[in-house]
Amino acid sequence: MLGNEWLDIGPNERKRVHAHPSKWVLFKQLFASILMIALIVAVSLQDFATETQIGELQLRTILLFGIPIALLLPGAAQVKRLSTHYVITDNNIWAKQKIFARDVDPTVRSRVQDVSYSQSFFDRLLNKGDVMIETAGTGGVDTVLRDIPNPQAIAMLVREGIEDTDNNRNQMNV
C-alpha cells in the first residue's frame, strides 16, 4: 500500500529523487483541527448553560462526536502525504497518488519541454512549493508535483534532463 511496488524502474535506470509532499502540509490540517476543537468546546460550554436540544439529542452530545473526528483529520492527512510519491529517475518522472487505488502518472523525461515552479510567500518561508512539468504534445502542464520540498532544486534537476536530452539530440545530428 505505501511501498514502491508500483514503480517500474529499468535495469540501467537509477532514482535521482524520491519525495513526498512537505511535512508542513500537516501543520495546516493540525491548525484547522485545533480551531475545530476550540469551537466545539466553546459551543459545548455554552450548551451546558442553556441545555439546547436538536430533536431528542442535546447539542453537546452531537458536538462531542466532532472532537474525535477533528483528532482523526491530521492522521488522515499524514496517510495521504505518505501515500503520495514523487520519483525522478534517469528516464522518467513518476507521480503516484491515492492510498488503496493507484493513480500513477509517469512522464518520460525526454518528452519534457518546460519546467517551472511556484511558491507563495509562506511556501518560500517553509521551503516548499509546486513544480509544473510540460511535455511535448500536451499543450500545457502535464504533471504537477504539489507541496514538494525544495521545488527550485527539483525543477533544476528536471531541467538538467531537458538539457541532457537536447545535447544527445544535437550529437546525433552532427
mmCIF file of N, CA and C in Angstrom, residues 6-7 16-22 25 80-81 83-89 92-97 103-109 112 114-120 123 127-135 140-159:
data_model
loop_
_atom_site.group_PDB
_atom_site.id
_atom_site.type_symbol
_atom_site.label_atom_id
_atom_site.label_comp_id
_atom_site.label_asym_id
_atom_site.label_seq_id
_atom_site.Cartn_x
_atom_site.Cartn_y
_atom_site.Cartn_z
ATOM 1 N N TRP A 6 4.693 -0.255 -7.174
ATOM 2 C CA TRP A 6 4.119 0.373 -8.362
ATOM 3 C C TRP A 6 5.184 0.946 -9.283
ATOM 4 N N LEU A 7 6.389 1.131 -8.770
ATOM 5 C CA LEU A 7 7.460 1.808 -9.507
ATOM 6 C C LEU A 7 8.146 0.826 -10.447
ATOM 7 N N ARG A 16 16.837 9.379 -8.884
ATOM 8 C CA ARG A 16 17.536 10.619 -8.558
ATOM 9 C C ARG A 16 16.893 11.279 -7.342
ATOM 10 N N VAL A 17 15.546 11.221 -7.268
ATOM 11 C CA VAL A 17 14.799 11.823 -6.160
ATOM 12 C C VAL A 17 13.599 10.939 -5.862
ATOM 13 N N HIS A 18 13.330 10.748 -4.582
ATOM 14 C CA HIS A 18 12.074 10.114 -4.145
ATOM 15 C C HIS A 18 11.574 10.964 -2.984
ATOM 16 N N ALA A 19 10.474 11.682 -3.220
ATOM 17 C CA ALA A 19 9.982 12.635 -2.216
ATOM 18 C C ALA A 19 8.481 12.478 -2.011
ATOM 19 N N HIS A 20 8.036 12.968 -0.889
ATOM 20 C CA HIS A 20 6.625 13.090 -0.541
ATOM 21 C C HIS A 20 6.329 14.579 -0.408
ATOM 22 N N PRO A 21 5.055 14.958 -0.386
ATOM 23 C CA PRO A 21 4.765 16.364 -0.087
ATOM 24 C C PRO A 21 5.381 16.766 1.260
ATOM 25 N N SER A 22 5.639 18.033 1.408
ATOM 26 C CA SER A 22 6.281 18.565 2.606
ATOM 27 C C SER A 22 5.491 18.248 3.874
ATOM 28 N N VAL A 25 2.443 20.540 5.246
ATOM 29 C CA VAL A 25 1.010 20.454 4.925
ATOM 30 C C VAL A 25 0.232 19.891 6.104
ATOM 31 N N LYS A 80 -2.326 10.402 3.714
ATOM 32 C CA LYS A 80 -2.384 10.901 2.334
ATOM 33 C C LYS A 80 -1.008 11.398 1.882
ATOM 34 N N ARG A 81 -0.305 12.096 2.767
ATOM 35 C CA ARG A 81 1.028 12.612 2.430
ATOM 36 C C ARG A 81 1.992 11.467 2.141
ATOM 37 N N SER A 83 1.272 8.459 1.179
ATOM 38 C CA SER A 83 0.877 7.652 0.024
ATOM 39 C C SER A 83 1.069 8.403 -1.290
ATOM 40 N N THR A 84 1.489 9.653 -1.224
ATOM 41 C CA THR A 84 1.818 10.426 -2.419
ATOM 42 C C THR A 84 3.326 10.371 -2.609
ATOM 43 N N HIS A 85 3.743 9.851 -3.760
ATOM 44 C CA HIS A 85 5.167 9.685 -4.057
ATOM 45 C C HIS A 85 5.513 10.467 -5.322
ATOM 46 N N TYR A 86 6.644 11.153 -5.271
ATOM 47 C CA TYR A 86 7.190 11.810 -6.445
ATOM 48 C C TYR A 86 8.584 11.230 -6.647
ATOM 49 N N VAL A 87 8.791 10.566 -7.782
ATOM 50 C CA VAL A 87 10.067 9.917 -8.056
ATOM 51 C C VAL A 87 10.592 10.433 -9.387
ATOM 52 N N ILE A 88 11.841 10.849 -9.380
ATOM 53 C CA ILE A 88 12.511 11.257 -10.611
ATOM 54 C C ILE A 88 13.660 10.281 -10.822
ATOM 55 N N THR A 89 13.637 9.626 -11.985
ATOM 56 C CA THR A 89 14.707 8.696 -12.346
ATOM 57 C C THR A 89 15.467 9.281 -13.533
ATOM 58 N N ASN A 92 12.435 8.813 -16.326
ATOM 59 C CA ASN A 92 11.031 9.120 -16.097
ATOM 60 C C ASN A 92 10.831 10.005 -14.875
ATOM 61 N N ILE A 93 9.656 10.613 -14.836
ATOM 62 C CA ILE A 93 9.187 11.346 -13.668
ATOM 63 C C ILE A 93 7.869 10.695 -13.284
ATOM 64 N N TRP A 94 7.795 10.201 -12.061
ATOM 65 C CA TRP A 94 6.623 9.474 -11.598
ATOM 66 C C TRP A 94 5.914 10.285 -10.525
ATOM 67 N N ALA A 95 4.598 10.378 -10.639
ATOM 68 C CA ALA A 95 3.774 11.000 -9.604
ATOM 69 C C ALA A 95 2.691 9.996 -9.257
ATOM 70 N N LYS A 96 2.727 9.464 -8.032
ATOM 71 C CA LYS A 96 1.748 8.468 -7.599
ATOM 72 C C LYS A 96 0.948 9.044 -6.451
ATOM 73 N N GLN A 97 -0.369 8.949 -6.577
ATOM 74 C CA GLN A 97 -1.247 9.446 -5.532
ATOM 75 C C GLN A 97 -2.264 8.377 -5.185
ATOM 76 N N ASP A 103 -3.103 5.769 -8.818
ATOM 77 C CA ASP A 103 -3.163 6.800 -9.842
ATOM 78 C C ASP A 103 -1.707 7.168 -10.123
ATOM 79 N N VAL A 104 -1.052 6.383 -10.981
ATOM 80 C CA VAL A 104 0.372 6.564 -11.271
ATOM 81 C C VAL A 104 0.482 7.305 -12.595
ATOM 82 N N ASP A 105 1.254 8.367 -12.584
ATOM 83 C CA ASP A 105 1.376 9.231 -13.752
ATOM 84 C C ASP A 105 2.847 9.345 -14.163
ATOM 85 N N PRO A 106 3.350 8.404 -15.003
ATOM 86 C CA PRO A 106 4.749 8.529 -15.435
ATOM 87 C C PRO A 106 4.876 9.513 -16.595
ATOM 88 N N THR A 107 5.912 10.307 -16.552
ATOM 89 C CA THR A 107 6.234 11.237 -17.629
ATOM 90 C C THR A 107 7.644 10.913 -18.099
ATOM 91 N N VAL A 108 7.809 10.697 -19.391
ATOM 92 C CA VAL A 108 9.118 10.388 -19.952
ATOM 93 C C VAL A 108 9.933 11.676 -19.976
ATOM 94 N N ARG A 109 11.123 11.644 -19.359
ATOM 95 C CA ARG A 109 11.929 12.866 -19.238
ATOM 96 C C ARG A 109 12.356 13.418 -20.588
ATOM 97 N N VAL A 112 9.891 16.030 -21.862
ATOM 98 C CA VAL A 112 9.681 17.266 -21.094
ATOM 99 C C VAL A 112 10.215 18.451 -21.890
ATOM 100 N N ASP A 114 9.286 21.921 -20.765
ATOM 101 C CA ASP A 114 9.468 23.067 -19.884
ATOM 102 C C ASP A 114 9.154 22.661 -18.454
ATOM 103 N N VAL A 115 9.856 23.298 -17.527
ATOM 104 C CA VAL A 115 9.662 23.061 -16.098
ATOM 105 C C VAL A 115 9.606 24.414 -15.417
ATOM 106 N N SER A 116 8.637 24.573 -14.522
ATOM 107 C CA SER A 116 8.565 25.796 -13.725
ATOM 108 C C SER A 116 8.136 25.410 -12.320
ATOM 109 N N TYR A 117 8.355 26.326 -11.402
ATOM 110 C CA TYR A 117 7.893 26.078 -10.039
ATOM 111 C C TYR A 117 7.228 27.321 -9.493
ATOM 112 N N SER A 118 6.374 27.104 -8.500
ATOM 113 C CA SER A 118 5.578 28.181 -7.936
ATOM 114 C C SER A 118 5.631 28.088 -6.419
ATOM 115 N N GLN A 119 5.836 29.236 -5.777
ATOM 116 C CA GLN A 119 5.859 29.307 -4.319
ATOM 117 C C GLN A 119 5.170 30.591 -3.868
ATOM 118 N N SER A 120 4.272 30.469 -2.910
ATOM 119 C CA SER A 120 3.712 31.663 -2.288
ATOM 120 C C SER A 120 4.731 32.180 -1.270
ATOM 121 N N ASP A 123 5.054 29.592 1.340
ATOM 122 C CA ASP A 123 5.771 28.432 0.791
ATOM 123 C C ASP A 123 7.279 28.679 0.781
ATOM 124 N N ASN A 127 10.055 26.495 2.537
ATOM 125 C CA ASN A 127 10.849 25.793 1.529
ATOM 126 C C ASN A 127 10.058 24.656 0.879
ATOM 127 N N LYS A 128 8.852 24.990 0.414
ATOM 128 C CA LYS A 128 8.039 24.028 -0.320
ATOM 129 C C LYS A 128 7.343 24.758 -1.454
ATOM 130 N N GLY A 129 6.780 24.016 -2.387
ATOM 131 C CA GLY A 129 6.076 24.628 -3.499
ATOM 132 C C GLY A 129 5.624 23.584 -4.492
ATOM 133 N N ASP A 130 5.148 24.052 -5.639
ATOM 134 C CA ASP A 130 4.667 23.176 -6.695
ATOM 135 C C ASP A 130 5.608 23.260 -7.884
ATOM 136 N N VAL A 131 5.881 22.102 -8.501
ATOM 137 C CA VAL A 131 6.694 22.041 -9.712
ATOM 138 C C VAL A 131 5.774 21.605 -10.843
ATOM 139 N N MET A 132 5.706 22.424 -11.905
ATOM 140 C CA MET A 132 4.864 22.131 -13.060
ATOM 141 C C MET A 132 5.741 21.668 -14.213
ATOM 142 N N ILE A 133 5.365 20.540 -14.822
ATOM 143 C CA ILE A 133 6.148 19.936 -15.894
ATOM 144 C C ILE A 133 5.278 19.864 -17.145
ATOM 145 N N GLU A 134 5.763 20.471 -18.228
ATOM 146 C CA GLU A 134 5.063 20.441 -19.511
ATOM 147 C C GLU A 134 5.792 19.484 -20.435
ATOM 148 N N THR A 135 5.020 18.663 -21.152
ATOM 149 C CA THR A 135 5.625 17.704 -22.071
ATOM 150 C C THR A 135 5.193 18.000 -23.504
ATOM 151 N N GLY A 140 0.210 21.911 -22.555
ATOM 152 C CA GLY A 140 0.035 22.516 -21.238
ATOM 153 C C GLY A 140 0.773 21.731 -20.184
ATOM 154 N N VAL A 141 0.433 22.002 -18.931
ATOM 155 C CA VAL A 141 1.077 21.327 -17.814
ATOM 156 C C VAL A 141 0.592 19.880 -17.777
ATOM 157 N N ASP A 142 1.525 18.958 -17.788
ATOM 158 C CA ASP A 142 1.201 17.535 -17.803
ATOM 159 C C ASP A 142 1.234 16.939 -16.404
ATOM 160 N N THR A 143 2.243 17.299 -15.629
ATOM 161 C CA THR A 143 2.434 16.745 -14.298
ATOM 162 C C THR A 143 2.708 17.879 -13.319
ATOM 163 N N VAL A 144 2.094 17.803 -12.139
ATOM 164 C CA VAL A 144 2.343 18.786 -11.086
ATOM 165 C C VAL A 144 2.772 18.038 -9.835
ATOM 166 N N LEU A 145 3.924 18.399 -9.302
ATOM 167 C CA LEU A 145 4.416 17.857 -8.038
ATOM 168 C C LEU A 145 4.027 18.882 -6.973
ATOM 169 N N ARG A 146 2.990 18.592 -6.208
ATOM 170 C CA ARG A 146 2.411 19.565 -5.267
ATOM 171 C C ARG A 146 3.081 19.515 -3.896
ATOM 172 N N ASP A 147 3.286 20.703 -3.331
ATOM 173 C CA ASP A 147 3.831 20.861 -1.974
ATOM 174 C C ASP A 147 5.137 20.100 -1.781
ATOM 175 N N ILE A 148 5.950 20.062 -2.799
ATOM 176 C CA ILE A 148 7.204 19.309 -2.732
ATOM 177 C C ILE A 148 8.270 20.147 -2.033
ATOM 178 N N PRO A 149 9.070 19.507 -1.172
ATOM 179 C CA PRO A 149 10.159 20.256 -0.525
ATOM 180 C C PRO A 149 11.207 20.679 -1.562
ATOM 181 N N ASN A 150 11.764 21.854 -1.382
ATOM 182 C CA ASN A 150 12.829 22.395 -2.214
ATOM 183 C C ASN A 150 12.487 22.349 -3.707
ATOM 184 N N PRO A 151 11.419 23.021 -4.129
ATOM 185 C CA PRO A 151 10.984 22.933 -5.527
ATOM 186 C C PRO A 151 11.986 23.484 -6.533
ATOM 187 N N GLN A 152 12.786 24.454 -6.104
ATOM 188 C CA GLN A 152 13.772 25.020 -7.028
ATOM 189 C C GLN A 152 14.798 23.959 -7.433
ATOM 190 N N ALA A 153 15.279 23.169 -6.482
ATOM 191 C CA ALA A 153 16.255 22.122 -6.793
ATOM 192 C C ALA A 153 15.635 21.027 -7.662
ATOM 193 N N ILE A 154 14.373 20.697 -7.398
ATOM 194 C CA ILE A 154 13.692 19.674 -8.199
ATOM 195 C C ILE A 154 13.526 20.172 -9.633
ATOM 196 N N ALA A 155 13.110 21.427 -9.797
ATOM 197 C CA ALA A 155 12.953 21.993 -11.137
ATOM 198 C C ALA A 155 14.289 22.016 -11.876
ATOM 199 N N MET A 156 15.368 22.343 -11.171
ATOM 200 C CA MET A 156 16.697 22.349 -11.802
ATOM 201 C C MET A 156 17.102 20.936 -12.223
ATOM 202 N N LEU A 157 16.805 19.942 -11.411
ATOM 203 C CA LEU A 157 17.133 18.554 -11.745
ATOM 204 C C LEU A 157 16.381 18.111 -13.003
ATOM 205 N N VAL A 158 15.110 18.448 -13.095
ATOM 206 C CA VAL A 158 14.339 18.091 -14.285
ATOM 207 C C VAL A 158 14.859 18.869 -15.495
ATOM 208 N N ARG A 159 15.199 20.129 -15.290
ATOM 209 C CA ARG A 159 15.745 20.949 -16.376
ATOM 210 C C ARG A 159 17.064 20.372 -16.877
#
